[in-house]
PDB file of C-alpha atoms in Angstrom:
ATOM      1  CA  MET A 152    -110.497  18.257  -2.431  1.00 45.00           C
ATOM      2  CA  SER A 153    -107.783  17.842   0.171  1.00 68.00           C
ATOM      3  CA  VAL A 154    -105.942  20.937   1.305  1.00 89.00           C
ATOM      4  CA  ALA A 155    -102.280  21.107   0.330  1.00 97.00           C
ATOM      5  CA  VAL A 156     -99.846  20.494   3.179  1.00 98.00           C
ATOM      6  CA  ARG A 157     -97.615  23.541   3.671  1.00 98.00           C
ATOM      7  CA  VAL A 158     -93.833  23.379   4.107  1.00 98.00           C
ATOM      8  CA  ILE A 159     -92.588  26.096   6.462  1.00 98.00           C
ATOM      9  CA  PRO A 160     -88.962  26.927   7.244  1.00 96.00           C
ATOM     10  CA  CYS A 161     -88.590  28.366  10.744  1.00 94.00           C
ATOM     11  CA  LEU A 162     -86.048  31.079  11.460  1.00 92.00           C
ATOM     12  CA  ASP A 163     -85.105  31.467  15.122  1.00 87.00           C
ATOM     13  CA  VAL A 164     -83.913  35.068  15.287  1.00 88.00           C
ATOM     14  CA  ASP A 165     -81.672  36.357  18.073  1.00 86.00           C
ATOM     15  CA  ALA A 166     -80.591  40.010  17.965  1.00 83.00           C
ATOM     16  CA  GLY A 167     -81.189  40.153  14.224  1.00 87.00           C
ATOM     17  CA  ARG A 168     -79.408  36.882  13.277  1.00 89.00           C
ATOM     18  CA  VAL A 169     -80.777  33.405  12.613  1.00 89.00           C
ATOM     19  CA  VAL A 170     -79.576  30.838  15.165  1.00 85.00           C
ATOM     20  CA  LYS A 171     -80.186  27.128  15.719  1.00 71.00           C
ATOM     21  CA  GLY A 172     -79.314  24.642  18.426  1.00 60.00           C
ATOM     22  CA  VAL A 173     -80.417  21.284  19.824  1.00 53.00           C
ATOM     23  CA  ASN A 174     -83.183  21.414  22.444  1.00 50.00           C
ATOM     24  CA  PHE A 175     -82.779  25.208  22.449  1.00 51.00           C
ATOM     25  CA  ALA A 176     -79.131  25.061  23.625  1.00 55.00           C
ATOM     26  CA  ASN A 177     -75.708  25.499  21.984  1.00 61.00           C
ATOM     27  CA  LEU A 178     -76.989  28.026  19.461  1.00 70.00           C
ATOM     28  CA  ARG A 179     -75.101  28.358  16.176  1.00 75.00           C
ATOM     29  CA  ASP A 180     -75.272  31.314  13.802  1.00 80.00           C
ATOM     30  CA  ALA A 181     -77.195  30.351  10.651  1.00 80.00           C
ATOM     31  CA  GLY A 182     -77.152  33.626   8.759  1.00 86.00           C
ATOM     32  CA  ASP A 183     -79.031  36.804   7.943  1.00 90.00           C
ATOM     33  CA  PRO A 184     -82.814  36.369   8.265  1.00 92.00           C
ATOM     34  CA  VAL A 185     -83.691  38.420   5.192  1.00 93.00           C
ATOM     35  CA  GLU A 186     -81.191  36.528   3.009  1.00 92.00           C
ATOM     36  CA  LEU A 187     -82.466  33.168   4.266  1.00 92.00           C
ATOM     37  CA  ALA A 188     -86.093  34.229   3.801  1.00 94.00           C
ATOM     38  CA  HIS A 189     -85.262  35.224   0.226  1.00 93.00           C
ATOM     39  CA  ARG A 190     -83.693  31.833  -0.424  1.00 93.00           C
ATOM     40  CA  TYR A 191     -86.646  29.918   0.994  1.00 95.00           C
ATOM     41  CA  ASP A 192     -89.138  32.012  -0.953  1.00 95.00           C
ATOM     42  CA  ALA A 193     -87.230  31.168  -4.156  1.00 95.00           C
ATOM     43  CA  GLU A 194     -87.043  27.473  -3.183  1.00 95.00           C
ATOM     44  CA  GLY A 195     -90.826  27.227  -2.872  1.00 96.00           C
ATOM     45  CA  ALA A 196     -91.569  27.659   0.825  1.00 98.00           C
ATOM     46  CA  ASP A 197     -95.306  28.063   1.394  1.00 98.00           C
ATOM     47  CA  GLU A 198     -94.839  30.266   4.456  1.00 97.00           C
ATOM     48  CA  LEU A 199     -92.074  31.468   6.748  1.00 97.00           C
ATOM     49  CA  THR A 200     -92.050  31.555  10.537  1.00 96.00           C
ATOM     50  CA  PHE A 201     -89.825  33.897  12.534  1.00 93.00           C
ATOM     51  CA  LEU A 202     -89.374  33.202  16.232  1.00 89.00           C
ATOM     52  CA  ASP A 203     -87.679  35.937  18.223  1.00 87.00           C
ATOM     53  CA  VAL A 204     -85.780  33.718  20.658  1.00 80.00           C
ATOM     54  CA  SER A 205     -84.275  36.568  22.643  1.00 74.00           C
ATOM     55  CA  ALA A 206     -87.558  38.510  22.735  1.00 59.00           C
ATOM     56  CA  SER A 207     -86.223  40.849  25.399  1.00 54.00           C
ATOM     57  CA  SER A 208     -87.368  44.444  25.256  1.00 54.00           C
ATOM     58  CA  GLY A 209     -83.937  45.466  24.040  1.00 56.00           C
ATOM     59  CA  ASN A 210     -84.248  43.344  20.919  1.00 64.00           C
ATOM     60  CA  ARG A 211     -87.843  44.234  20.084  1.00 78.00           C
ATOM     61  CA  GLU A 212     -86.970  47.058  17.711  1.00 80.00           C
ATOM     62  CA  THR A 213     -84.521  44.788  15.884  1.00 81.00           C
ATOM     63  CA  THR A 214     -87.326  42.284  15.366  1.00 87.00           C
ATOM     64  CA  TYR A 215     -89.723  44.867  13.926  1.00 92.00           C
ATOM     65  CA  GLU A 216     -87.002  46.049  11.583  1.00 92.00           C
ATOM     66  CA  VAL A 217     -86.192  42.478  10.433  1.00 92.00           C
ATOM     67  CA  VAL A 218     -89.902  41.752   9.866  1.00 94.00           C
ATOM     68  CA  HIS A 219     -90.300  44.972   7.910  1.00 95.00           C
ATOM     69  CA  ARG A 220     -87.275  44.219   5.694  1.00 94.00           C
ATOM     70  CA  THR A 221     -88.360  40.624   5.128  1.00 94.00           C
ATOM     71  CA  ALA A 222     -91.967  41.495   4.286  1.00 94.00           C
ATOM     72  CA  GLY A 223     -90.671  43.862   1.638  1.00 92.00           C
ATOM     73  CA  GLU A 224     -88.598  41.114   0.020  1.00 89.00           C
ATOM     74  CA  VAL A 225     -90.716  37.942   0.066  1.00 92.00           C
ATOM     75  CA  PHE A 226     -94.194  37.086  -1.145  1.00 90.00           C
ATOM     76  CA  VAL A 227     -95.203  34.205   1.107  1.00 94.00           C
ATOM     77  CA  PRO A 228     -97.108  34.606   4.388  1.00 96.00           C
ATOM     78  CA  LEU A 229     -94.934  35.480   7.357  1.00 97.00           C
ATOM     79  CA  THR A 230     -95.712  34.386  10.930  1.00 97.00           C
ATOM     80  CA  VAL A 231     -93.817  36.062  13.756  1.00 96.00           C
ATOM     81  CA  GLY A 232     -93.699  34.851  17.358  1.00 93.00           C
ATOM     82  CA  GLY A 233     -91.653  35.272  20.502  1.00 88.00           C
ATOM     83  CA  GLY A 234     -92.300  37.795  23.233  1.00 87.00           C
ATOM     84  CA  VAL A 235     -95.816  38.698  22.067  1.00 93.00           C
ATOM     85  CA  ARG A 236     -97.547  39.839  25.260  1.00 93.00           C
ATOM     86  CA  SER A 237    -100.383  42.123  24.231  1.00 96.00           C
ATOM     87  CA  VAL A 238    -102.850  43.132  21.546  1.00 97.00           C
ATOM     88  CA  ASP A 239    -100.594  46.142  20.895  1.00 96.00           C
ATOM     89  CA  ASP A 240     -97.621  43.838  20.191  1.00 95.00           C
ATOM     90  CA  VAL A 241     -99.746  42.028  17.597  1.00 97.00           C
ATOM     91  CA  ASP A 242    -100.803  45.337  16.069  1.00 97.00           C
ATOM     92  CA  ARG A 243     -97.184  46.480  15.723  1.00 96.00           C
ATOM     93  CA  LEU A 244     -96.061  43.196  14.139  1.00 96.00           C
ATOM     94  CA  LEU A 245     -98.921  43.261  11.627  1.00 97.00           C
ATOM     95  CA  ARG A 246     -98.077  46.866  10.761  1.00 97.00           C
ATOM     96  CA  ALA A 247     -94.427  45.855  10.308  1.00 96.00           C
ATOM     97  CA  GLY A 248     -95.510  43.301   7.713  1.00 97.00           C
ATOM     98  CA  ALA A 249     -96.340  40.058   9.562  1.00 97.00           C
ATOM     99  CA  ASP A 250     -99.368  38.136   8.247  1.00 98.00           C
ATOM    100  CA  LYS A 251     -99.821  36.035  11.371  1.00 98.00           C
ATOM    101  CA  VAL A 252     -98.565  36.252  14.935  1.00 98.00           C
ATOM    102  CA  GLY A 253     -97.585  33.405  17.257  1.00 97.00           C
ATOM    103  CA  VAL A 254     -98.342  33.514  20.967  1.00 96.00           C
ATOM    104  CA  ASN A 255     -97.076  31.147  23.637  1.00 93.00           C
ATOM    105  CA  THR A 256     -96.013  32.151  27.150  1.00 91.00           C
ATOM    106  CA  ALA A 257     -98.265  35.212  27.490  1.00 93.00           C
ATOM    107  CA  ALA A 258    -101.311  33.155  26.527  1.00 96.00           C
ATOM    108  CA  ILE A 259    -100.477  30.529  29.145  1.00 96.00           C
ATOM    109  CA  ALA A 260    -100.183  33.256  31.775  1.00 94.00           C
ATOM    110  CA  ARG A 261    -103.428  34.904  30.668  1.00 97.00           C
ATOM    111  CA  PRO A 262    -105.603  32.813  28.319  1.00 98.00           C
ATOM    112  CA  GLU A 263    -107.963  35.767  27.747  1.00 98.00           C
ATOM    113  CA  LEU A 264    -105.222  37.225  25.525  1.00 98.00           C
ATOM    114  CA  VAL A 265    -106.143  34.626  22.883  1.00 98.00           C
ATOM    115  CA  ALA A 266    -109.734  35.854  22.766  1.00 98.00           C
ATOM    116  CA  GLU A 267    -108.655  39.510  22.782  1.00 98.00           C
ATOM    117  CA  ILE A 268    -106.362  39.027  19.776  1.00 98.00           C
ATOM    118  CA  ALA A 269    -108.910  36.948  17.873  1.00 98.00           C
ATOM    119  CA  ASP A 270    -111.682  39.461  18.562  1.00 98.00           C
ATOM    120  CA  ARG A 271    -109.625  42.382  17.321  1.00 98.00           C
ATOM    121  CA  PHE A 272    -107.781  40.898  14.348  1.00 98.00           C
ATOM    122  CA  GLY A 273    -109.596  37.633  13.550  1.00 98.00           C
ATOM    123  CA  SER A 274    -108.627  34.046  14.316  1.00 98.00           C
ATOM    124  CA  GLN A 275    -106.751  33.743  11.018  1.00 98.00           C
ATOM    125  CA  VAL A 276    -103.881  35.898  12.336  1.00 98.00           C
ATOM    126  CA  LEU A 277    -103.425  33.976  15.580  1.00 98.00           C
ATOM    127  CA  VAL A 278    -101.140  30.949  15.819  1.00 98.00           C
ATOM    128  CA  LEU A 279    -100.953  29.261  19.219  1.00 98.00           C
ATOM    129  CA  SER A 280     -97.427  27.956  19.741  1.00 96.00           C
ATOM    130  CA  VAL A 281     -97.324  24.950  22.081  1.00 97.00           C
ATOM    131  CA  ASP A 282     -93.906  23.752  23.289  1.00 95.00           C
ATOM    132  CA  ALA A 283     -94.827  20.342  24.665  1.00 97.00           C
ATOM    133  CA  ARG A 284     -92.850  17.539  26.268  1.00 96.00           C
ATOM    134  CA  ARG A 285     -93.647  14.065  27.540  1.00 96.00           C
ATOM    135  CA  VAL A 286     -94.077  13.683  31.290  1.00 95.00           C
ATOM    136  CA  THR A 287     -94.237  10.548  33.430  1.00 92.00           C
ATOM    137  CA  GLY A 288     -94.599   9.601  37.069  1.00 91.00           C
ATOM    138  CA  GLU A 289     -95.941  12.145  39.528  1.00 88.00           C
ATOM    139  CA  THR A 290     -95.784  15.001  37.021  1.00 89.00           C
ATOM    140  CA  ARG A 291     -97.783  13.114  34.376  1.00 94.00           C
ATOM    141  CA  THR A 292    -100.752  14.977  32.874  1.00 96.00           C
ATOM    142  CA  GLU A 293    -103.861  13.223  31.569  1.00 96.00           C
ATOM    143  CA  SER A 294    -102.553  13.156  27.989  1.00 97.00           C
ATOM    144  CA  GLY A 295     -98.946  12.431  29.006  1.00 97.00           C
ATOM    145  CA  TYR A 296     -97.730  15.758  27.588  1.00 98.00           C
ATOM    146  CA  GLU A 297     -97.228  19.064  29.370  1.00 97.00           C
ATOM    147  CA  VAL A 298     -96.819  22.612  28.127  1.00 97.00           C
ATOM    148  CA  THR A 299     -93.395  24.155  28.752  1.00 94.00           C
ATOM    149  CA  THR A 300     -92.192  27.758  28.661  1.00 87.00           C
ATOM    150  CA  HIS A 301     -88.837  29.524  28.398  1.00 76.00           C
ATOM    151  CA  GLY A 302     -87.608  27.439  25.476  1.00 72.00           C
ATOM    152  CA  GLY A 303     -88.667  24.161  27.038  1.00 79.00           C
ATOM    153  CA  ARG A 304     -86.784  24.804  30.267  1.00 80.00           C
ATOM    154  CA  ARG A 305     -89.808  25.267  32.528  1.00 88.00           C
ATOM    155  CA  GLY A 306     -92.662  22.837  32.971  1.00 93.00           C
ATOM    156  CA  THR A 307     -96.111  24.270  33.689  1.00 95.00           C
ATOM    157  CA  GLY A 308     -98.033  21.156  34.694  1.00 96.00           C
ATOM    158  CA  ILE A 309    -100.636  22.152  32.079  1.00 97.00           C
ATOM    159  CA  ASP A 310    -101.881  19.334  29.860  1.00 98.00           C
ATOM    160  CA  ALA A 311    -100.710  20.170  26.328  1.00 98.00           C
ATOM    161  CA  VAL A 312    -103.628  18.558  24.494  1.00 98.00           C
ATOM    162  CA  ALA A 313    -106.241  20.171  26.743  1.00 98.00           C
ATOM    163  CA  TRP A 314    -104.494  23.552  26.425  1.00 98.00           C
ATOM    164  CA  ALA A 315    -104.489  23.380  22.615  1.00 98.00           C
ATOM    165  CA  ALA A 316    -108.205  22.575  22.626  1.00 98.00           C
ATOM    166  CA  ARG A 317    -108.968  25.390  25.077  1.00 98.00           C
ATOM    167  CA  ALA A 318    -107.000  27.977  23.095  1.00 98.00           C
ATOM    168  CA  VAL A 319    -108.781  27.000  19.880  1.00 98.00           C
ATOM    169  CA  ALA A 320    -112.112  27.432  21.674  1.00 98.00           C
ATOM    170  CA  LEU A 321    -110.920  30.912  22.705  1.00 98.00           C
ATOM    171  CA  GLY A 322    -110.134  31.826  19.112  1.00 98.00           C
ATOM    172  CA  ALA A 323    -106.706  30.512  18.051  1.00 98.00           C
ATOM    173  CA  GLY A 324    -106.774  29.923  14.300  1.00 98.00           C
ATOM    174  CA  GLU A 325    -103.851  27.478  14.088  1.00 98.00           C
ATOM    175  CA  VAL A 326    -101.777  25.377  16.462  1.00 98.00           C
ATOM    176  CA  LEU A 327     -97.996  25.105  16.102  1.00 98.00           C
ATOM    177  CA  LEU A 328     -97.112  21.955  18.033  1.00 98.00           C
ATOM    178  CA  ASN A 329     -93.430  21.765  18.872  1.00 96.00           C
ATOM    179  CA  SER A 330     -92.053  18.615  20.488  1.00 96.00           C
ATOM    180  CA  MET A 331     -89.389  19.782  22.921  1.00 93.00           C
ATOM    181  CA  ASP A 332     -88.048  16.226  23.256  1.00 92.00           C
ATOM    182  CA  ALA A 333     -87.465  16.003  19.494  1.00 92.00           C
ATOM    183  CA  ASP A 334     -86.421  19.622  18.828  1.00 86.00           C
ATOM    184  CA  GLY A 335     -83.181  19.810  16.865  1.00 80.00           C
ATOM    185  CA  THR A 336     -82.533  16.067  17.120  1.00 87.00           C
ATOM    186  CA  THR A 337     -83.417  15.237  13.463  1.00 90.00           C
ATOM    187  CA  ALA A 338     -84.826  11.923  14.742  1.00 94.00           C
ATOM    188  CA  GLY A 339     -88.371  12.539  13.472  1.00 97.00           C
ATOM    189  CA  PHE A 340     -91.527  14.326  14.589  1.00 98.00           C
ATOM    190  CA  ASP A 341     -93.458  13.062  17.631  1.00 97.00           C
ATOM    191  CA  LEU A 342     -96.236  11.396  15.649  1.00 98.00           C
ATOM    192  CA  GLU A 343     -98.154  10.141  18.660  1.00 97.00           C
ATOM    193  CA  MET A 344     -98.381  13.653  20.093  1.00 98.00           C
ATOM    194  CA  LEU A 345     -99.482  14.978  16.701  1.00 98.00           C
ATOM    195  CA  ARG A 346    -102.284  12.420  16.448  1.00 98.00           C
ATOM    196  CA  ASP A 347    -103.431  13.130  19.998  1.00 98.00           C
ATOM    197  CA  VAL A 348    -103.708  16.869  19.377  1.00 98.00           C
ATOM    198  CA  ARG A 349    -105.220  16.323  15.921  1.00 98.00           C
ATOM    199  CA  ALA A 350    -108.032  14.331  17.540  1.00 98.00           C
ATOM    200  CA  GLU A 351    -108.964  17.335  19.708  1.00 98.00           C
ATOM    201  CA  VAL A 352    -108.589  20.362  17.421  1.00 98.00           C
ATOM    202  CA  ALA A 353    -110.177  21.099  14.051  1.00 97.00           C
ATOM    203  CA  VAL A 354    -108.023  24.104  13.080  1.00 98.00           C
ATOM    204  CA  PRO A 355    -104.839  23.725  11.016  1.00 98.00           C
ATOM    205  CA  LEU A 356    -102.081  21.905  12.912  1.00 98.00           C
ATOM    206  CA  ILE A 357     -98.391  22.610  12.261  1.00 98.00           C
ATOM    207  CA  ALA A 358     -95.883  19.878  13.171  1.00 98.00           C
ATOM    208  CA  SER A 359     -92.559  21.078  14.561  1.00 97.00           C
ATOM    209  CA  GLY A 360     -89.518  19.524  16.197  1.00 95.00           C
ATOM    210  CA  GLY A 361     -87.391  16.645  14.977  1.00 95.00           C
ATOM    211  CA  ALA A 362     -87.358  16.756  11.170  1.00 96.00           C
ATOM    212  CA  GLY A 363     -84.323  15.025   9.716  1.00 96.00           C
ATOM    213  CA  THR A 364     -85.308  13.242   6.490  1.00 97.00           C
ATOM    214  CA  PRO A 365     -87.931  13.762   3.752  1.00 98.00           C
ATOM    215  CA  GLN A 366     -89.774  10.708   5.108  1.00 98.00           C
ATOM    216  CA  HIS A 367     -90.262  12.437   8.470  1.00 98.00           C
ATOM    217  CA  PHE A 368     -92.298  15.152   6.748  1.00 98.00           C
ATOM    218  CA  VAL A 369     -94.382  12.514   4.970  1.00 98.00           C
ATOM    219  CA  GLU A 370     -95.108  10.774   8.280  1.00 98.00           C
ATOM    220  CA  ALA A 371     -96.171  14.028   9.938  1.00 98.00           C
ATOM    221  CA  ALA A 372     -98.614  14.776   7.130  1.00 98.00           C
ATOM    222  CA  GLN A 373    -100.008  11.248   7.358  1.00 98.00           C
ATOM    223  CA  ALA A 374    -100.427  11.717  11.131  1.00 98.00           C
ATOM    224  CA  GLY A 375    -102.697  14.691  10.493  1.00 98.00           C
ATOM    225  CA  ALA A 376    -100.430  17.740  10.185  1.00 98.00           C
ATOM    226  CA  ASP A 377    -101.690  20.468   7.842  1.00 98.00           C
ATOM    227  CA  ALA A 378     -98.208  21.986   7.730  1.00 98.00           C
ATOM    228  CA  VAL A 379     -94.686  20.804   8.513  1.00 98.00           C
ATOM    229  CA  LEU A 380     -92.086  23.130   9.973  1.00 97.00           C
ATOM    230  CA  ALA A 381     -88.317  22.713  10.258  1.00 95.00           C
ATOM    231  CA  ALA A 382     -85.238  24.820  10.833  1.00 91.00           C
ATOM    232  CA  SER A 383     -81.776  23.254  10.979  1.00 86.00           C
ATOM    233  CA  VAL A 384     -82.227  20.766   8.099  1.00 92.00           C
ATOM    234  CA  PHE A 385     -83.000  23.695   5.813  1.00 93.00           C
ATOM    235  CA  HIS A 386     -80.557  26.248   7.244  1.00 88.00           C
ATOM    236  CA  PHE A 387     -77.513  23.988   7.058  1.00 85.00           C
ATOM    237  CA  GLY A 388     -78.363  22.466   3.687  1.00 90.00           C
ATOM    238  CA  ALA A 389     -79.215  18.905   4.738  1.00 93.00           C
ATOM    239  CA  LEU A 390     -82.518  19.142   2.837  1.00 96.00           C
ATOM    240  CA  THR A 391     -84.141  21.512   0.379  1.00 96.00           C
ATOM    241  CA  ILE A 392     -87.811  22.413   0.306  1.00 97.00           C
ATOM    242  CA  GLY A 393     -87.971  20.864  -3.154  1.00 97.00           C
ATOM    243  CA  GLU A 394     -86.714  17.509  -1.864  1.00 97.00           C
ATOM    244  CA  VAL A 395     -89.272  17.530   0.935  1.00 98.00           C
ATOM    245  CA  LYS A 396     -92.137  18.362  -1.423  1.00 98.00           C
ATOM    246  CA  ALA A 397     -91.014  15.716  -3.932  1.00 98.00           C
ATOM    247  CA  ALA A 398     -91.016  13.039  -1.223  1.00 98.00           C
ATOM    248  CA  MET A 399     -94.470  14.108  -0.028  1.00 98.00           C
ATOM    249  CA  ARG A 400     -95.855  14.096  -3.577  1.00 98.00           C
ATOM    250  CA  ALA A 401     -94.400  10.624  -4.183  1.00 98.00           C
ATOM    251  CA  ALA A 402     -96.191   9.408  -1.040  1.00 98.00           C
ATOM    252  CA  GLY A 403     -99.507  10.806  -2.231  1.00 98.00           C
ATOM    253  CA  VAL A 404     -99.519  13.872   0.025  1.00 98.00           C
ATOM    254  CA  VAL A 405    -101.002  16.940  -1.697  1.00 97.00           C
ATOM    255  CA  VAL A 406     -98.509  19.840  -1.705  1.00 97.00           C
ATOM    256  CA  ARG A 407     -98.405  23.169  -3.527  1.00 93.00           C
TER     257      ARG A 407
END
């Protein structure tokens, strides 16, 4: 029995509003997060992901409030990431209504955080978010991909495939793999990167960055993604979740 591939709209939330840009720049307002979450729940989303893109201390309370309001309105699992730096941050998000929590920068700075969160709450609540880009020449890593931070603006020199494998060994229950080169371009997921990470990790793998057509979602699933995530194509009405699921079904991909 193959596991159904999940379709996950991603809401980038800045100061309580959903925003979207290309390669994390030129952000446009895309609406109220609770209203959008409601719409996606009704359309058949399997999960929702909120990323707090401002994640500054000043906007933290706004995020908790948005999570709390959303959790009271929708019935699909909710993952929240952005600015998660401690076990206490995870605890507060779970209490606010999140089902899973995404970690990125803080885990790169201190990998032990992954184990601490998994030990306290279980691996099933921990999603490792990896913002990866291709690197060549002198900066090339062994896999050809490096982990970036700060919305893809800063390279770390850390091999993205090796980092995903290490974090899973430490207790991450899922990997959200976001191609920074493809993000917001609608030119398709980075299938080669997906396959390379898939070969090294056994936990669920979420493909992110580059979705533009229903076929792109099909290709990501065929490359080994357990879930497919997108933002702008859903927010601005280019595609519906129903269209994506219909295309995947037609291609023989099991969906809910």
